[in-house]
Short mmCIF file of C-alpha atoms in Angstrom, two decimals:
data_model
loop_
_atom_site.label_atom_id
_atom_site.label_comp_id
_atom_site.label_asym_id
_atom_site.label_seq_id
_atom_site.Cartn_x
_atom_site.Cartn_y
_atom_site.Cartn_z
CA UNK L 1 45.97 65.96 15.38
CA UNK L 2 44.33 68.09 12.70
CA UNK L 3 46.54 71.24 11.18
CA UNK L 4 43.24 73.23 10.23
CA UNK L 5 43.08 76.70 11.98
CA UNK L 6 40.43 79.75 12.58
CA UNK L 7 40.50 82.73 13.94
CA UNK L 8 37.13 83.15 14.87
CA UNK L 9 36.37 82.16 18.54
CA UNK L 10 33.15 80.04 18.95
CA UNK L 11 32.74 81.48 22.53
CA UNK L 12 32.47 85.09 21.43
CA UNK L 13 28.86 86.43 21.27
CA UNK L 14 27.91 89.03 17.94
CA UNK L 15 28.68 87.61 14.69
CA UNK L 16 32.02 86.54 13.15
CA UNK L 17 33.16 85.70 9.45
CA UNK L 18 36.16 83.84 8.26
CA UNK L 19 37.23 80.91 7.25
CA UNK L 20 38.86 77.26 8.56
CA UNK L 21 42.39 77.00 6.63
CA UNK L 22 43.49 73.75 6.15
CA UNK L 23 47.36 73.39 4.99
CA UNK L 24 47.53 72.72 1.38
CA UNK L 25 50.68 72.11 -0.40
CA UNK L 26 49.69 71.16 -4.08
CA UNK L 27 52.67 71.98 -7.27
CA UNK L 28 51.58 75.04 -7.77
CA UNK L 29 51.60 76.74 -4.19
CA UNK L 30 54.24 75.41 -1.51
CA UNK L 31 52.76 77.11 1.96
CA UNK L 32 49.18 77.74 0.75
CA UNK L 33 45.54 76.55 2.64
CA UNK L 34 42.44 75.18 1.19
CA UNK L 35 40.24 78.16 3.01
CA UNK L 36 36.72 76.81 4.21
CA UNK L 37 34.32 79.61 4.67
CA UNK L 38 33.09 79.65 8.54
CA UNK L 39 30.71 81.95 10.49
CA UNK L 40 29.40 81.83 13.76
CA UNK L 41 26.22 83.77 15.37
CA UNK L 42 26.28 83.87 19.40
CA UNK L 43 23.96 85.77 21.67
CA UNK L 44 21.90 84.36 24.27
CA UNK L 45 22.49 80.80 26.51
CA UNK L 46 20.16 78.63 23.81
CA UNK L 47 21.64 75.35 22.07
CA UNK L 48 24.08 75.49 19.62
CA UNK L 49 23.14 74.72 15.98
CA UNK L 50 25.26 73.67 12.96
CA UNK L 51 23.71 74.65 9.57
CA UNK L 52 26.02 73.03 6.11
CA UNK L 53 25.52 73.28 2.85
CA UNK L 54 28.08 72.75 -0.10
CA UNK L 55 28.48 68.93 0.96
CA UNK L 56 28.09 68.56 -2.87
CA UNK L 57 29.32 71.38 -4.87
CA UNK L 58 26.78 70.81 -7.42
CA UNK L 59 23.87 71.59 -5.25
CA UNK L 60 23.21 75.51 -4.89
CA UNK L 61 20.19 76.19 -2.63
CA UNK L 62 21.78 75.34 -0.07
CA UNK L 63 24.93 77.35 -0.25
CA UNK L 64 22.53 80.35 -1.33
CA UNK L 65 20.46 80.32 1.67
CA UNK L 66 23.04 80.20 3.75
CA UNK L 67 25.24 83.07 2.64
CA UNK L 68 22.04 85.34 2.72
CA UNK L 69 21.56 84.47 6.51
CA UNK L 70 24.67 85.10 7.28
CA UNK L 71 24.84 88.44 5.78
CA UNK L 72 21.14 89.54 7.25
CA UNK L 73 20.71 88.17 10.14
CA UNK L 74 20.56 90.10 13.48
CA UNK L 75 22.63 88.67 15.80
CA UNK L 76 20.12 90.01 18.58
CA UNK L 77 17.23 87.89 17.10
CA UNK L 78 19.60 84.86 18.34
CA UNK L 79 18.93 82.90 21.54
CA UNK L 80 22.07 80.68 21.36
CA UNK L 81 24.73 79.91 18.59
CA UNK L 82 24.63 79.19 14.76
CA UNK L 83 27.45 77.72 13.33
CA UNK L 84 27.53 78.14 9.68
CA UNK L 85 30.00 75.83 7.01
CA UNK L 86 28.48 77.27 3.81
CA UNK L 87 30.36 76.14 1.36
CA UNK L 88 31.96 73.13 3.45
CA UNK L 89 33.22 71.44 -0.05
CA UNK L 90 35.06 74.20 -1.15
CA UNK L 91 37.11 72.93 -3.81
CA UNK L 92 34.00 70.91 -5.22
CA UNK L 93 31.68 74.19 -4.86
CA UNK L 94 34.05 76.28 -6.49
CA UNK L 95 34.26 73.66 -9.76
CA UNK L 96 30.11 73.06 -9.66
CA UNK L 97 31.41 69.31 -9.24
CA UNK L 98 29.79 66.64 -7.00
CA UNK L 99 33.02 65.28 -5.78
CA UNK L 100 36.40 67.00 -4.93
CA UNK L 101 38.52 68.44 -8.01
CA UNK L 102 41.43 68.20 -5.56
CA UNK L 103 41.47 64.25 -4.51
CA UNK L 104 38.14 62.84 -6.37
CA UNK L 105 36.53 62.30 -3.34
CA UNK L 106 33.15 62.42 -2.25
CA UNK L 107 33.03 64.44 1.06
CA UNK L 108 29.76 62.78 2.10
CA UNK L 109 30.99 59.50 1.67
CA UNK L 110 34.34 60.54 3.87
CA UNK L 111 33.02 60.34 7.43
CA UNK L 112 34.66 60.82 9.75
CA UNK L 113 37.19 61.64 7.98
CA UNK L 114 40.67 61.48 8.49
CA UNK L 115 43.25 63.88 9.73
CA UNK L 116 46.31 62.64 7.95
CA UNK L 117 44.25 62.16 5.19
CA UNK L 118 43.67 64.01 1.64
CA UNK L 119 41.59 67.33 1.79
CA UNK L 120 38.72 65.63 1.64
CA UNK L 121 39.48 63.45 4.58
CA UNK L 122 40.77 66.43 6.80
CA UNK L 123 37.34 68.36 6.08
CA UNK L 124 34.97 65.40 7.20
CA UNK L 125 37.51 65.47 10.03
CA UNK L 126 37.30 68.88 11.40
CA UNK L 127 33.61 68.48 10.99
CA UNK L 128 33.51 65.64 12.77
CA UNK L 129 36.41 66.35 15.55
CA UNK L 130 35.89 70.12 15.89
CA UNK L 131 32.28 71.32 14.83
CA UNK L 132 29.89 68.36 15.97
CA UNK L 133 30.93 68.65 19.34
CA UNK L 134 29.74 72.31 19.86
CA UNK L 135 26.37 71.67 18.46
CA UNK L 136 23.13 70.43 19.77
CA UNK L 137 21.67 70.46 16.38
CA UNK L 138 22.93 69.73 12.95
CA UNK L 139 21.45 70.50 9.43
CA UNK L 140 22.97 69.36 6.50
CA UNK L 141 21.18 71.23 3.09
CA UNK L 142 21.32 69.07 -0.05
CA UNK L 143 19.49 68.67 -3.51
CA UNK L 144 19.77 66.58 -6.52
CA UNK L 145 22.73 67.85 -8.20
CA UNK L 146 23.60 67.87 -11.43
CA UNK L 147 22.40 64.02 -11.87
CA UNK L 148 19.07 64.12 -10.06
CA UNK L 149 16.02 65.67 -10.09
CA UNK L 150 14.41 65.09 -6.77
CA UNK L 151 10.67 66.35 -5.12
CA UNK L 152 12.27 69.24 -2.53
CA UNK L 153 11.93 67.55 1.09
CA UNK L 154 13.29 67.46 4.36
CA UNK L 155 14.97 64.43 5.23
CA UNK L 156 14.78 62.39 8.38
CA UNK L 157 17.79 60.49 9.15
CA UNK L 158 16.98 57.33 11.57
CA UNK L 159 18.19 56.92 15.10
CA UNK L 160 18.08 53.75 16.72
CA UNK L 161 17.23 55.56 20.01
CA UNK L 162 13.39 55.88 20.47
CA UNK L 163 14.31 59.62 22.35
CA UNK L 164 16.51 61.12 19.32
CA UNK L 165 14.26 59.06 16.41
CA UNK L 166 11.60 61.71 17.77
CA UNK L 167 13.48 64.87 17.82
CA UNK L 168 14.89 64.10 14.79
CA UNK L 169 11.23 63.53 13.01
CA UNK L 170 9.90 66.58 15.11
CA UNK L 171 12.81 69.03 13.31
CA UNK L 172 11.86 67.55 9.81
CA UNK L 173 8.40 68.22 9.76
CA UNK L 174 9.38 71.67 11.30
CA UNK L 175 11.28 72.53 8.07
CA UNK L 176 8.16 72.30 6.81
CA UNK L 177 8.60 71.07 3.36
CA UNK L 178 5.83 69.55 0.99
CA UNK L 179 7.46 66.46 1.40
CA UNK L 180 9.05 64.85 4.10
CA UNK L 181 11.31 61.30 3.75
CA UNK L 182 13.06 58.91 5.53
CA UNK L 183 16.39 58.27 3.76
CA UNK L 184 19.04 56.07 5.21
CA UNK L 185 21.26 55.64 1.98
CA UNK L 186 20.86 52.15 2.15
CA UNK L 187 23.06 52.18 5.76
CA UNK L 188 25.95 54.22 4.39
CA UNK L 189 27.71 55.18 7.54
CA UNK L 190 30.53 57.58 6.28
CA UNK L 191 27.86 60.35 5.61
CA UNK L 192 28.14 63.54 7.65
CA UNK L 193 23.71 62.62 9.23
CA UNK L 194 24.48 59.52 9.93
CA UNK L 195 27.71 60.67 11.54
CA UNK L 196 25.97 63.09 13.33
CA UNK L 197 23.32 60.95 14.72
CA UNK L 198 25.90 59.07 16.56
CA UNK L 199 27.13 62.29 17.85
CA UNK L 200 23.93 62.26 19.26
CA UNK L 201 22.91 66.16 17.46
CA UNK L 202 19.18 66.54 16.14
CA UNK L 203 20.03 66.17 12.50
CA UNK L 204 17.82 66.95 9.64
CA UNK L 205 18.64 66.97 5.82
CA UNK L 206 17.25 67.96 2.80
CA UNK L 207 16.69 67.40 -1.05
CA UNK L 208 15.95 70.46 -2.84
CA UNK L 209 15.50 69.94 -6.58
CA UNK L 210 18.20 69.95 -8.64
CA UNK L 211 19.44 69.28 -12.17
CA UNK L 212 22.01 70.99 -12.16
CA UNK L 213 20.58 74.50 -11.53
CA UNK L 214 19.00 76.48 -9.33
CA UNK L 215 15.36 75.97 -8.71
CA UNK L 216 13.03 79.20 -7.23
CA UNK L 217 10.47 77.13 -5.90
CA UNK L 218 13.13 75.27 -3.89
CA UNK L 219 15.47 77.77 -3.16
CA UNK L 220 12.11 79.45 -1.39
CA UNK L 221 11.38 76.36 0.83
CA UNK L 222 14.72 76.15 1.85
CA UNK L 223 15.08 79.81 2.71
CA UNK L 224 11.84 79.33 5.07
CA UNK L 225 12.79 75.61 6.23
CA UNK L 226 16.21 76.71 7.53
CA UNK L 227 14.36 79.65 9.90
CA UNK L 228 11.55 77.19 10.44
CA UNK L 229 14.31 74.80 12.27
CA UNK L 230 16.00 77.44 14.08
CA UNK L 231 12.36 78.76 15.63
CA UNK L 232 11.54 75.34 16.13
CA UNK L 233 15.00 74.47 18.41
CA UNK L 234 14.51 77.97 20.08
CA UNK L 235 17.35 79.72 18.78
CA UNK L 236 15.15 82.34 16.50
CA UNK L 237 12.02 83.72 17.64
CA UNK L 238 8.44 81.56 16.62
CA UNK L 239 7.24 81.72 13.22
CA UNK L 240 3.99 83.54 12.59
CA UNK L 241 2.59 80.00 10.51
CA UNK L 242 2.23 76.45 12.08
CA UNK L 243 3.99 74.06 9.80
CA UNK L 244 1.56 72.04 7.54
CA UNK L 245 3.62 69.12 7.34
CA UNK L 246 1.84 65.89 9.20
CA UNK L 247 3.61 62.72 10.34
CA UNK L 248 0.82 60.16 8.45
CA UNK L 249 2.46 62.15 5.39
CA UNK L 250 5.96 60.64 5.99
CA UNK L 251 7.26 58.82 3.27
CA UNK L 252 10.45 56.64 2.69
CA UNK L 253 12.96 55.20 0.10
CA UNK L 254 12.21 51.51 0.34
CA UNK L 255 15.86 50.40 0.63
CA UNK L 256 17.24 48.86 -2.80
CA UNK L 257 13.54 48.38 -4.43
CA UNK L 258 13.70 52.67 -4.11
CA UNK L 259 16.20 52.72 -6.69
CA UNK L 260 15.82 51.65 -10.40
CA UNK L 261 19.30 51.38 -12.04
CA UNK L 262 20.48 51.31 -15.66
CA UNK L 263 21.10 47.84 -17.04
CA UNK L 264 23.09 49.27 -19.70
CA UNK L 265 24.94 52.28 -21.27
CA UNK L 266 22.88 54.83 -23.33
CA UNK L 267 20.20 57.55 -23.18
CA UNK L 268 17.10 57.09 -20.28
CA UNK L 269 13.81 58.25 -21.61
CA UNK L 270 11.67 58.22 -18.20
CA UNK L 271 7.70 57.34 -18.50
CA UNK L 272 6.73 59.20 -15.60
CA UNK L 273 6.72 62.66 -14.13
CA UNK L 274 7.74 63.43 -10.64
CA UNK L 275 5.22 62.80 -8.22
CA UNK L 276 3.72 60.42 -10.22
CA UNK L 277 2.32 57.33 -8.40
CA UNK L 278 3.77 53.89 -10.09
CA UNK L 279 3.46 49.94 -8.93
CA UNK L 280 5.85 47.40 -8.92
CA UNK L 281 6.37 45.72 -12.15
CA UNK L 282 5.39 48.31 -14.29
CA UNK L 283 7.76 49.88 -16.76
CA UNK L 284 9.79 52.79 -15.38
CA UNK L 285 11.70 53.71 -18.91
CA UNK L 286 13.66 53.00 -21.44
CA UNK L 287 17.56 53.27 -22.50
CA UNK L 288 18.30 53.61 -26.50
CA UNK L 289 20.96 52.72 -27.83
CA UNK L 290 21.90 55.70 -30.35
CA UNK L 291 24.96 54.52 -32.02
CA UNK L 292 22.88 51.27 -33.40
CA UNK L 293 18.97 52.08 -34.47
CA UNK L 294 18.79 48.21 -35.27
CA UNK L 295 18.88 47.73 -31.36
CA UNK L 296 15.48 47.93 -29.12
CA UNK L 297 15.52 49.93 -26.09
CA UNK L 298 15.96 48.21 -23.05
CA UNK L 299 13.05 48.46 -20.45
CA UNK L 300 13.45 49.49 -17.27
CA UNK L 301 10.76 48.14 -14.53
CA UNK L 302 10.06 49.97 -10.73
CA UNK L 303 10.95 47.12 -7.87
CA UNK L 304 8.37 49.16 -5.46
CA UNK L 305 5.19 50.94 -5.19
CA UNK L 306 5.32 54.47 -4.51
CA UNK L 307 5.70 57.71 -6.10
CA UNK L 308 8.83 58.99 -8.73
CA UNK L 309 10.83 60.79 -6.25
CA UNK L 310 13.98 61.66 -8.37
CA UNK L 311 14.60 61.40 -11.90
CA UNK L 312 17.92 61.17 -13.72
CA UNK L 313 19.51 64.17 -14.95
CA UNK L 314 20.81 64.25 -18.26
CA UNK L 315 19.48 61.59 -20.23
CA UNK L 316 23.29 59.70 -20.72
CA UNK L 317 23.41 56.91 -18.20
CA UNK L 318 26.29 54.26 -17.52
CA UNK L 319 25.55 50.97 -16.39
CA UNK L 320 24.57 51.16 -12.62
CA UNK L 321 23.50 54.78 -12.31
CA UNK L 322 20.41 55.77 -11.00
CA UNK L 323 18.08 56.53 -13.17
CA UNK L 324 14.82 56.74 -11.00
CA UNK L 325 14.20 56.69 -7.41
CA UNK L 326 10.61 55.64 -5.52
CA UNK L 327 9.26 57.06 -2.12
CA UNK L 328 6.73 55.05 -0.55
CA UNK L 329 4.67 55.41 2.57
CA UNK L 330 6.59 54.69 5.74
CA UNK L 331 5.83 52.38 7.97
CA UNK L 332 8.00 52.49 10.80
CA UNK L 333 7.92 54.02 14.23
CA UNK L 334 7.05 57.32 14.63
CA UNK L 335 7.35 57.28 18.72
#
């Protein structure tokens, strides 16, 4: 049974701010809480949806977009009920760090989570136990943090069923970003889309830049994508512009030939720009060696045909990060 508490009441229409406090008893602080900010929008009898951001604390359009909703939207313009988890990663958006300062864990690799677990666990949890079950609809607002660079898209998250694979590609091209991608991370099950795809919610995620900063052009398609959804499930009046994304225009990470990893440790020097269309085979970059100029750079080579998607940020690499990733067209059903 989970110890995390509100005082806001889901079932109460206007508009409500607060937080989640989950019991946190660290050395410095015997009866404190780890405080999750929460809000929730009601008016109307439309669905119900859940809009997060902060998965990653290292990702800020998001997080940004979401606070300024909450503190301008009308409540009357609703048809239904937001549920907002801004900055559902507190600890980690608080330190601008990608995983927890608290327990080292990544949140989106915590699903379900676990209610006798760390703080990590216990979030994922009360996400998982508590939130999802409200919601017809779930959004989950990422970008590349502070190791990527990535092309800002919406992100379709694959359903087995033939019903919810549709709604969720309908939402996705309704956010209306330049790109959209179909990204399953390789099967992961323990993040919070594909969690909430079993729920059986509409889920639709994003990548919005990234680099460790905050990018205007992104930040602006996220800000219109999020109210894009919401029109799109009903919950905020229609938008006065048909989206422009197309489903022939869907593209995909092709599984493990997507990603081109560091063979070694050093500094990546990348050949291509993002958005730059590359075949398998040919070279994707290089990593020096900068402690010995009598070694030669080793050569990295792309495993797929497509275009750079996401580019490492900074240039330091370890064996096995990710250096480059590769959308290509998708392929699969679109029914």
């Amino acid at each position: 049974m989970s110890t995390a508490r509100t005082a806001i009441d889901f079932d109460r229409s206007g508009k409500q701010i607060g937080f989640v406090d989950i019991p946190h008893s660290p050395h410095e602080d015997a009866w404190g809480a780890t405080r999750i900010p929460l809000a929730v929008v009601k008016n109307g009898d439309g669905p119900t949806v859940i809009l997060q951001a902060g998965n990653h604390g290292d990702e800020y359009e998001g997080p940004i977009t979401l606070g300024e909703l909450i503190r301008e939207l009308d409540p009357g313009l609703v048809n239904g009920r937001i549920i907002f988890l801004p900055a559902v990663n507190v600890p980690a958006v608080l330190a601008g760090r990608r995983t927890s300062p608290v327990d080292g864990l990544n949140l989106n690799r915590t699903f379900p989570g676990d209610t006798n677990g760390t703080i990590t666990q216990q979030i994922s949890a009360y996400v998982t136990n508590v939130i999802m079950p409200l919601g017809d609809a779930y959004i989950d607002l990422h970008s590349g943090g502070s190791s990527l660079n990535i092309l800002p898209s919406a992100i379709i998250e694959p359903a087995p069923d033939p019903g919810h694979r549709k709604r969720n590609i309908a939402a996705a091209l309704a956010f209306d970003a330049p790109l959209t991608v179909v990204i399953d991370n390789l099967g992961e099950p323990r993040t919070s889309t594909a969690t909430s795809v079993r729920a059986g919610l509409t889920t639709v995620g994003t990548e919005m830049a990234g680099a460790g900063t905050v990018s205007l052009e992104a930040l602006g398609i996220c800000r219109r994508g999020v109210r894009n959804v919401l029109a799109h499930l009903g919950v905020l009046p229609p938008t006065d512009k048909p989206p422009q994304a197309k489903p022939e225009n869907i593209l995909r990470i092709p599984g493990h030939d997507g990603y081109v990893l560091a063979t070694t440790n050093g500094v990546f020097e990348p050949f291509h720009a993002l958005g730059t269309l590359v075949r398998a085979g040919q070279e994707a970059g290089r990593i020096h060696n900068l402690g010995d100029p009598s070694r030669e750079p080793e050569t990295l080579r792309y495993a797929a045909d497509g275009i750079v998607y996401g580019n490492r940020q900074p240039g330091r690499v370890e064996c096995g990060n990710c250096c480059v990733t590769v959308a290509a067209r998708y392929d699969g059903d679109l029914r």
